[in-house]
Amino acid sequence: MKTFTSILTAAAIALPSVSFASAAFLPPAPEIAGKAYYLTDFNSGQVLAERDPDSRVEPASLTKLMTAYLTFKALKEKRLTLEQTLTVSQKGWKTEGSRMFLDPKVPAKVDDLIKGMIVQSGNDACVTLAEAIAGSEEVFAQVMTQQAQKLGMKNTQFRNATGLPNPEHYTTVHDLGILAGALIRDFPEFYPIYSIKSFTYNNIKQPNRNLLLYRDPNVDGMKTGYTDSAGYNMITTSHRDGRRVISVVVGTASPEARAVESSKLLNYGLQFYDTPKLYSGAKPVSELPIYKGATKTVSVGFASDVYATVAKGQAAKLKADLTTMQPLIAPVKAGQVVGKLVVSLDGKPLFERPVVALKAVEEGGFFSRLWDSIKLMLGWK
């Protein structure tokens, strides 16, 4: 891969003009009273603060984010429907811990089971959904682990759908951050369920245990968890002025502590950082020459929107360098990686993104290919 300087005009890869009145000031992340934590910007995916991100932790009911992910996936693939009714098994009915109080004699709608799983953290709902999707909770746990690997959760293994303690059931705060972001990104139609403050089933009303839903209007999810061995855990997300940050805090001492510590992280991420949008997905950022093709150039850009998260006041200092594969020879598929963009700040690389062909370019005719072969052999451009 080499830089093709003839296309690197200022207009072709110029970053948007962004100005902020406040001077750059980035204090250290706040002290968090917990075993580990992780804070990311949802749009850019950049890590804003972390402690022991890859240490093995017990997720407790944060496990239910993956149970929900696979339930939403089954709905999207029409293997389940919201109006479908399921009956809790004896195993599900007898599962210990928090529950939505399913009645073995009364089938429940999938829609209610999802709310019972998310709002009430019902273990009985989780087992019922797991058995409906995979036949048994044991097989469902295998699918959970497989899905975790697909999402890039490299240090996660599931043994059940509920988060009840098991020495072989573990994850990391980094992996939980990946899962939370994937759930919001992949199933936006279901995400509002995480902001429901209470749910009544079987004449029993239970509140959402996420205390920040009642205290902070910018918080709209996600999930709490607790066991004696794990402590009090919480994944929380907050949005403000077009930005969204996700925090993961585990191993705190009480429900109040996990709320307070999560709030510290969320406010830190929203107050001291900006996340400007640099490029729109599927929009050309440059035209590359292409040889032996039906056309002489191909538009290139990004598969999705590109954001950068920087300390407030630093956005104007961002620099972008485009590096492309040359010579580029047809055929080229739409979405094929043809280079990379490196975004840097103060001379230090911040992140990179693959640059892709936005449209397919088929091979040209015989004489066109022959002429381009001669040009390539002689080094002509």
Short mmCIF file of C-alpha atoms in Angstrom, two decimals:
data_model
loop_
_atom_site.label_atom_id
_atom_site.label_comp_id
_atom_site.label_asym_id
_atom_site.label_seq_id
_atom_site.Cartn_x
_atom_site.Cartn_y
_atom_site.Cartn_z
CA MET A 1 0.00 0.00 0.00
CA LYS A 2 1.39 3.42 -0.88
CA THR A 3 0.18 7.00 -0.82
CA PHE A 4 -1.19 8.10 -4.17
CA THR A 5 -0.36 11.80 -3.85
CA SER A 6 -2.08 13.00 -7.00
CA ILE A 7 -5.54 12.50 -5.42
CA LEU A 8 -4.77 13.85 -1.97
CA THR A 9 -6.09 17.33 -2.53
CA ALA A 10 -7.23 19.37 0.44
CA ALA A 11 -10.79 19.31 -0.82
CA ALA A 12 -10.84 15.55 -1.30
CA ILE A 13 -10.03 14.61 2.30
CA ALA A 14 -10.63 17.88 4.11
CA LEU A 15 -12.20 17.51 7.52
CA PRO A 16 -15.32 19.54 8.28
CA SER A 17 -14.78 22.96 9.74
CA VAL A 18 -15.47 22.62 13.45
CA SER A 19 -14.98 25.32 16.03
CA PHE A 20 -15.68 25.36 19.74
CA ALA A 21 -15.51 28.36 22.00
CA SER A 22 -14.08 26.54 25.00
CA ALA A 23 -10.36 25.94 25.28
CA ALA A 24 -9.09 22.37 25.48
CA PHE A 25 -9.20 21.08 29.03
CA LEU A 26 -9.32 17.41 29.89
CA PRO A 27 -9.21 16.47 33.55
CA PRO A 28 -8.42 12.89 34.56
CA ALA A 29 -11.31 10.46 34.78
CA PRO A 30 -13.09 10.53 38.14
CA GLU A 31 -12.25 8.04 40.85
CA ILE A 32 -14.72 5.16 40.65
CA ALA A 33 -15.50 2.95 43.64
CA GLY A 34 -15.85 -0.37 41.84
CA LYS A 35 -13.87 -3.38 40.71
CA ALA A 36 -13.59 -2.25 37.07
CA TYR A 37 -15.17 0.24 34.68
CA TYR A 38 -15.30 1.19 31.02
CA LEU A 39 -16.59 4.32 29.25
CA THR A 40 -17.01 4.68 25.49
CA ASP A 41 -18.52 7.05 22.98
CA PHE A 42 -21.23 5.21 21.07
CA ASN A 43 -20.80 7.00 17.72
CA SER A 44 -17.01 6.81 17.48
CA GLY A 45 -16.45 3.69 19.56
CA GLN A 46 -13.49 5.39 21.23
CA VAL A 47 -12.62 4.60 24.83
CA LEU A 48 -12.86 7.64 27.10
CA ALA A 49 -11.93 6.06 30.43
CA GLU A 50 -11.25 2.57 31.75
CA ARG A 51 -9.81 0.55 34.61
CA ASP A 52 -9.00 -3.14 34.33
CA PRO A 53 -11.00 -3.41 31.09
CA ASP A 54 -9.88 -6.96 30.35
CA SER A 55 -9.99 -8.43 33.86
CA ARG A 56 -12.40 -11.34 34.19
CA VAL A 57 -15.58 -10.36 36.03
CA GLU A 58 -18.90 -11.95 36.89
CA PRO A 59 -21.63 -10.20 34.86
CA ALA A 60 -24.62 -11.27 36.98
CA SER A 61 -27.80 -9.98 35.30
CA LEU A 62 -25.82 -7.94 32.76
CA THR A 63 -25.84 -11.35 31.05
CA LYS A 64 -29.40 -10.53 30.03
CA LEU A 65 -28.15 -8.07 27.42
CA MET A 66 -26.98 -11.06 25.39
CA THR A 67 -30.21 -12.95 26.10
CA ALA A 68 -32.05 -9.91 24.80
CA TYR A 69 -29.73 -9.59 21.79
CA LEU A 70 -30.49 -13.14 20.68
CA THR A 71 -34.22 -12.65 21.36
CA PHE A 72 -34.28 -9.53 19.19
CA LYS A 73 -32.33 -11.42 16.52
CA ALA A 74 -34.92 -14.21 16.58
CA LEU A 75 -37.70 -11.64 16.18
CA LYS A 76 -35.90 -9.96 13.30
CA GLU A 77 -35.44 -13.33 11.60
CA LYS A 78 -39.12 -14.17 12.25
CA ARG A 79 -38.31 -17.19 14.39
CA LEU A 80 -40.38 -15.53 17.11
CA THR A 81 -43.20 -12.98 17.06
CA LEU A 82 -44.17 -10.48 19.74
CA GLU A 83 -47.71 -11.87 19.92
CA GLN A 84 -46.55 -15.48 20.19
CA THR A 85 -47.30 -17.10 23.56
CA LEU A 86 -44.91 -19.29 25.53
CA THR A 87 -45.42 -21.33 28.69
CA VAL A 88 -42.78 -21.37 31.36
CA SER A 89 -41.23 -24.79 31.99
CA GLN A 90 -40.74 -26.29 35.42
CA LYS A 91 -37.07 -25.37 35.18
CA GLY A 92 -37.88 -21.78 34.32
CA TRP A 93 -40.55 -21.52 36.99
CA LYS A 94 -38.22 -22.83 39.68
CA THR A 95 -35.21 -20.73 38.64
CA GLU A 96 -33.98 -18.77 41.64
CA GLY A 97 -33.32 -15.05 41.81
CA SER A 98 -35.34 -12.16 40.41
CA ARG A 99 -38.44 -13.06 38.42
CA MET A 100 -41.50 -11.66 36.67
CA PHE A 101 -43.69 -14.29 38.40
CA LEU A 102 -44.79 -16.31 35.42
CA ASP A 103 -47.63 -18.78 36.00
CA PRO A 104 -47.05 -22.28 34.55
CA LYS A 105 -50.79 -22.46 33.84
CA VAL A 106 -50.94 -19.18 31.89
CA PRO A 107 -48.98 -18.71 28.63
CA ALA A 108 -47.24 -15.33 28.32
CA LYS A 109 -46.73 -13.24 25.20
CA VAL A 110 -43.17 -12.83 23.97
CA ASP A 111 -43.70 -9.07 24.22
CA ASP A 112 -44.41 -9.42 27.96
CA LEU A 113 -41.51 -11.83 28.45
CA ILE A 114 -39.12 -9.29 26.92
CA LYS A 115 -40.36 -6.54 29.24
CA GLY A 116 -40.18 -8.95 32.18
CA MET A 117 -36.59 -9.80 31.26
CA ILE A 118 -35.47 -6.19 30.79
CA VAL A 119 -37.48 -4.18 33.32
CA GLN A 120 -38.01 -6.77 36.04
CA SER A 121 -34.84 -8.75 35.32
CA GLY A 122 -36.94 -11.91 35.41
CA ASN A 123 -34.90 -15.11 35.37
CA ASP A 124 -38.05 -17.08 34.62
CA ALA A 125 -38.57 -14.95 31.48
CA CYS A 126 -34.96 -15.52 30.37
CA VAL A 127 -35.18 -19.30 30.66
CA THR A 128 -38.53 -19.34 28.83
CA LEU A 129 -37.14 -17.31 25.92
CA ALA A 130 -33.93 -19.34 25.82
CA GLU A 131 -35.82 -22.63 25.61
CA ALA A 132 -38.10 -21.28 22.88
CA ILE A 133 -35.17 -20.08 20.77
CA ALA A 134 -32.68 -22.91 21.23
CA GLY A 135 -34.60 -25.84 22.76
CA SER A 136 -32.75 -25.68 26.06
CA GLU A 137 -30.95 -23.12 28.17
CA GLU A 138 -27.71 -25.10 27.82
CA VAL A 139 -27.78 -24.92 24.02
CA PHE A 140 -28.85 -21.27 24.19
CA ALA A 141 -25.76 -20.51 26.32
CA GLN A 142 -23.58 -22.01 23.60
CA VAL A 143 -25.26 -19.73 21.05
CA MET A 144 -24.68 -16.80 23.42
CA THR A 145 -20.95 -17.51 23.50
CA GLN A 146 -20.82 -17.91 19.72
CA GLN A 147 -22.57 -14.57 19.26
CA ALA A 148 -20.18 -12.95 21.71
CA GLN A 149 -17.24 -14.10 19.59
CA LYS A 150 -18.87 -12.71 16.45
CA LEU A 151 -19.25 -9.33 18.14
CA GLY A 152 -15.59 -9.28 19.16
CA MET A 153 -16.14 -10.18 22.81
CA LYS A 154 -12.98 -12.24 23.04
CA ASN A 155 -12.90 -12.78 26.79
CA THR A 156 -16.49 -13.85 27.39
CA GLN A 157 -18.09 -17.22 28.05
CA PHE A 158 -21.71 -17.87 28.96
CA ARG A 159 -23.16 -20.85 30.78
CA ASN A 160 -26.74 -19.66 31.29
CA ALA A 161 -29.25 -17.05 30.11
CA THR A 162 -29.74 -15.37 33.49
CA GLY A 163 -26.35 -14.53 34.96
CA LEU A 164 -26.70 -16.80 37.99
CA PRO A 165 -23.23 -17.63 39.37
CA ASN A 166 -21.17 -20.22 37.55
CA PRO A 167 -17.34 -20.38 37.63
CA GLU A 168 -17.32 -20.82 33.83
CA HIS A 169 -19.65 -17.86 33.24
CA TYR A 170 -17.56 -14.70 32.85
CA THR A 171 -16.83 -11.59 30.82
CA THR A 172 -14.96 -8.25 31.02
CA VAL A 173 -16.15 -4.65 31.20
CA HIS A 174 -14.62 -4.11 27.75
CA ASP A 175 -16.67 -6.95 26.30
CA LEU A 176 -19.82 -5.70 28.02
CA GLY A 177 -19.24 -2.28 26.43
CA ILE A 178 -19.08 -3.96 23.02
CA LEU A 179 -22.32 -5.82 23.71
CA ALA A 180 -24.19 -2.72 24.88
CA GLY A 181 -23.15 -0.77 21.79
CA ALA A 182 -24.06 -3.65 19.47
CA LEU A 183 -27.52 -3.99 20.99
CA ILE A 184 -28.27 -0.26 20.52
CA ARG A 185 -26.84 -0.27 16.99
CA ASP A 186 -28.36 -3.51 15.73
CA PHE A 187 -31.82 -3.29 17.33
CA PRO A 188 -32.79 0.38 17.68
CA GLU A 189 -36.47 -0.54 17.39
CA PHE A 190 -36.31 -2.48 20.66
CA TYR A 191 -33.93 -0.26 22.58
CA PRO A 192 -36.68 2.03 24.04
CA ILE A 193 -37.78 -0.89 26.26
CA TYR A 194 -34.70 -0.18 28.37
CA SER A 195 -36.14 3.18 29.43
CA ILE A 196 -39.41 1.71 30.84
CA LYS A 197 -39.48 2.59 34.55
CA SER A 198 -41.86 -0.12 35.73
CA PHE A 199 -43.76 -3.12 34.43
CA THR A 200 -46.78 -4.97 35.83
CA TYR A 201 -47.33 -8.67 35.17
CA ASN A 202 -49.55 -11.12 37.03
CA ASN A 203 -50.83 -8.15 39.06
CA ILE A 204 -47.32 -7.56 40.41
CA LYS A 205 -45.73 -4.19 39.63
CA GLN A 206 -41.95 -4.01 39.74
CA PRO A 207 -39.73 -0.96 39.17
CA ASN A 208 -36.73 -0.80 36.90
CA ARG A 209 -33.65 -1.07 39.15
CA ASN A 210 -31.71 1.52 37.14
CA LEU A 211 -31.96 4.47 39.54
CA LEU A 212 -30.58 6.91 36.97
CA LEU A 213 -33.73 6.54 34.87
CA TYR A 214 -35.53 8.47 37.62
CA ARG A 215 -32.78 11.01 38.28
CA ASP A 216 -31.25 11.97 34.93
CA PRO A 217 -33.45 12.84 31.93
CA ASN A 218 -30.56 12.08 29.56
CA VAL A 219 -30.28 8.47 30.73
CA ASP A 220 -32.43 6.01 28.75
CA GLY A 221 -30.98 2.57 29.65
CA MET A 222 -29.61 -0.06 30.14
CA LYS A 223 -29.28 -2.85 32.76
CA THR A 224 -28.40 -3.63 36.35
CA GLY A 225 -27.06 -6.80 37.90
CA TYR A 226 -26.28 -8.21 41.31
CA THR A 227 -25.09 -11.36 43.03
CA ASP A 228 -23.29 -11.77 46.34
CA SER A 229 -20.09 -12.68 44.53
CA ALA A 230 -20.31 -10.07 41.74
CA GLY A 231 -21.44 -7.08 43.78
CA TYR A 232 -23.65 -4.42 42.22
CA ASN A 233 -23.12 -3.95 38.46
CA MET A 234 -24.64 -1.55 35.94
CA ILE A 235 -24.41 -0.69 32.28
CA THR A 236 -25.80 2.77 31.59
CA THR A 237 -26.12 4.98 28.55
CA SER A 238 -26.79 8.69 28.35
CA HIS A 239 -27.34 11.01 25.40
CA ARG A 240 -26.97 14.75 25.03
CA ASP A 241 -26.65 17.13 22.05
CA GLY A 242 -26.49 14.30 19.54
CA ARG A 243 -23.90 12.32 21.48
CA ARG A 244 -24.28 9.05 23.38
CA VAL A 245 -21.88 7.54 25.89
CA ILE A 246 -21.98 4.07 27.45
CA SER A 247 -20.59 3.23 30.88
CA VAL A 248 -19.97 -0.16 32.46
CA VAL A 249 -19.34 -0.30 36.21
CA VAL A 250 -18.99 -3.56 38.13
CA GLY A 251 -18.30 -4.62 41.68
CA THR A 252 -19.75 -1.67 43.60
CA ALA A 253 -21.05 -1.89 47.15
CA SER A 254 -24.75 -1.02 46.79
CA PRO A 255 -27.52 -0.02 44.35
CA GLU A 256 -26.88 3.61 45.27
CA ALA A 257 -23.14 3.27 44.69
CA ARG A 258 -23.50 1.80 41.21
CA ALA A 259 -25.83 4.66 40.26
CA VAL A 260 -23.54 7.35 41.65
CA GLU A 261 -20.38 5.90 40.11
CA SER A 262 -22.07 5.41 36.73
CA SER A 263 -23.32 8.99 36.81
CA LYS A 264 -19.77 10.24 37.40
CA LEU A 265 -18.52 8.46 34.30
CA LEU A 266 -21.41 9.49 32.06
CA ASN A 267 -21.13 13.15 32.99
CA TYR A 268 -17.36 13.07 32.52
CA GLY A 269 -17.76 11.69 28.99
CA LEU A 270 -20.46 14.18 28.02
CA GLN A 271 -18.95 17.25 29.66
CA PHE A 272 -15.32 17.09 28.58
CA TYR A 273 -15.45 15.52 25.10
CA ASP A 274 -16.86 16.33 21.68
CA THR A 275 -17.63 13.86 18.89
CA PRO A 276 -17.76 15.66 15.54
CA LYS A 277 -18.92 13.76 12.50
CA LEU A 278 -16.06 13.69 10.00
CA TYR A 279 -17.55 11.84 7.05
CA SER A 280 -20.93 10.42 6.06
CA GLY A 281 -21.18 6.78 5.16
CA ALA A 282 -21.68 5.90 1.47
CA LYS A 283 -20.63 9.42 0.40
CA PRO A 284 -17.57 9.87 -1.87
CA VAL A 285 -14.48 11.39 -0.26
CA SER A 286 -12.28 10.92 -3.32
CA GLU A 287 -12.02 9.45 -6.82
CA LEU A 288 -9.34 6.85 -7.49
CA PRO A 289 -7.97 5.95 -10.91
CA ILE A 290 -8.72 2.39 -11.90
CA TYR A 291 -7.09 0.35 -14.62
CA LYS A 292 -8.63 -2.18 -17.04
CA GLY A 293 -12.12 -1.13 -15.94
CA ALA A 294 -15.35 -0.12 -17.63
CA THR A 295 -14.76 3.33 -16.07
CA LYS A 296 -11.52 5.24 -15.48
CA THR A 297 -12.20 6.14 -11.86
CA VAL A 298 -14.06 4.78 -8.86
CA SER A 299 -15.66 6.72 -6.02
CA VAL A 300 -14.37 5.76 -2.59
CA GLY A 301 -15.59 6.49 0.91
CA PHE A 302 -16.72 4.73 4.09
CA ALA A 303 -19.23 1.99 4.80
CA SER A 304 -20.67 3.98 7.72
CA ASP A 305 -20.43 7.42 9.27
CA VAL A 306 -17.02 8.33 10.69
CA TYR A 307 -16.83 10.17 14.02
CA ALA A 308 -13.92 11.24 16.19
CA THR A 309 -14.06 11.83 19.93
CA VAL A 310 -11.62 14.42 21.27
CA ALA A 311 -11.32 16.72 24.25
CA LYS A 312 -13.46 19.82 23.89
CA GLY A 313 -11.61 22.47 21.89
CA GLN A 314 -9.42 19.95 20.05
CA ALA A 315 -11.56 19.16 16.99
CA ALA A 316 -9.93 21.83 14.80
CA LYS A 317 -6.56 20.11 15.26
CA LEU A 318 -7.66 16.82 13.69
CA LYS A 319 -5.77 15.78 10.54
CA ALA A 320 -6.72 13.12 8.00
CA ASP A 321 -4.37 11.16 5.72
CA LEU A 322 -5.71 8.93 2.98
CA THR A 323 -3.61 5.99 1.82
CA THR A 324 -4.76 3.90 -1.13
CA MET A 325 -3.83 0.71 -2.91
CA GLN A 326 -2.21 1.43 -6.26
CA PRO A 327 -2.46 0.41 -8.99
CA LEU A 328 -6.14 -0.46 -8.59
CA ILE A 329 -7.22 -2.97 -11.24
CA ALA A 330 -10.75 -3.96 -12.23
CA PRO A 331 -12.92 -5.76 -11.41
CA VAL A 332 -13.62 -4.06 -8.09
CA LYS A 333 -16.60 -4.98 -5.91
CA ALA A 334 -18.77 -2.49 -4.06
CA GLY A 335 -17.53 -2.42 -0.47
CA GLN A 336 -14.08 -3.72 -1.39
CA VAL A 337 -11.35 -2.20 0.79
CA VAL A 338 -9.08 -0.03 -1.35
CA GLY A 339 -7.20 1.94 1.30
CA LYS A 340 -7.36 3.44 4.76
CA LEU A 341 -7.87 6.78 6.42
CA VAL A 342 -5.74 7.66 9.44
CA VAL A 343 -7.04 10.45 11.67
CA SER A 344 -4.45 12.02 13.94
CA LEU A 345 -4.31 14.67 16.63
CA ASP A 346 -1.15 16.67 17.34
CA GLY A 347 0.81 14.29 15.13
CA LYS A 348 -0.33 11.15 16.98
CA PRO A 349 -2.65 8.62 15.26
CA LEU A 350 -6.08 8.62 16.88
CA PHE A 351 -7.74 5.89 14.82
CA GLU A 352 -7.98 4.49 11.31
CA ARG A 353 -10.87 3.39 9.12
CA PRO A 354 -10.94 1.27 5.96
CA VAL A 355 -11.71 3.13 2.74
CA VAL A 356 -13.99 1.18 0.39
CA ALA A 357 -15.18 1.36 -3.20
CA LEU A 358 -18.70 2.75 -3.19
CA LYS A 359 -19.69 1.15 -6.50
CA ALA A 360 -18.63 -1.92 -8.42
CA VAL A 361 -16.44 -1.47 -11.48
CA GLU A 362 -16.50 -4.29 -14.02
CA GLU A 363 -13.71 -5.13 -16.43
CA GLY A 364 -13.48 -2.96 -19.54
CA GLY A 365 -13.33 -4.16 -23.12
CA PHE A 366 -10.39 -5.99 -24.69
CA PHE A 367 -8.66 -2.94 -26.19
CA SER A 368 -9.19 -0.87 -23.04
CA ARG A 369 -7.59 -3.59 -20.93
CA LEU A 370 -4.72 -3.94 -23.43
CA TRP A 371 -4.01 -0.21 -23.40
CA ASP A 372 -4.05 -0.06 -19.61
CA SER A 373 -1.67 -3.06 -19.49
CA ILE A 374 0.78 -1.13 -21.67
CA LYS A 375 0.47 1.96 -19.47
CA LEU A 376 1.11 -0.08 -16.35
CA MET A 377 4.12 -1.80 -17.94
CA LEU A 378 5.63 1.54 -18.98
CA GLY A 379 4.78 3.24 -15.70
CA TRP A 380 2.40 5.75 -17.32
CA LYS A 381 -0.45 7.23 -15.31
#
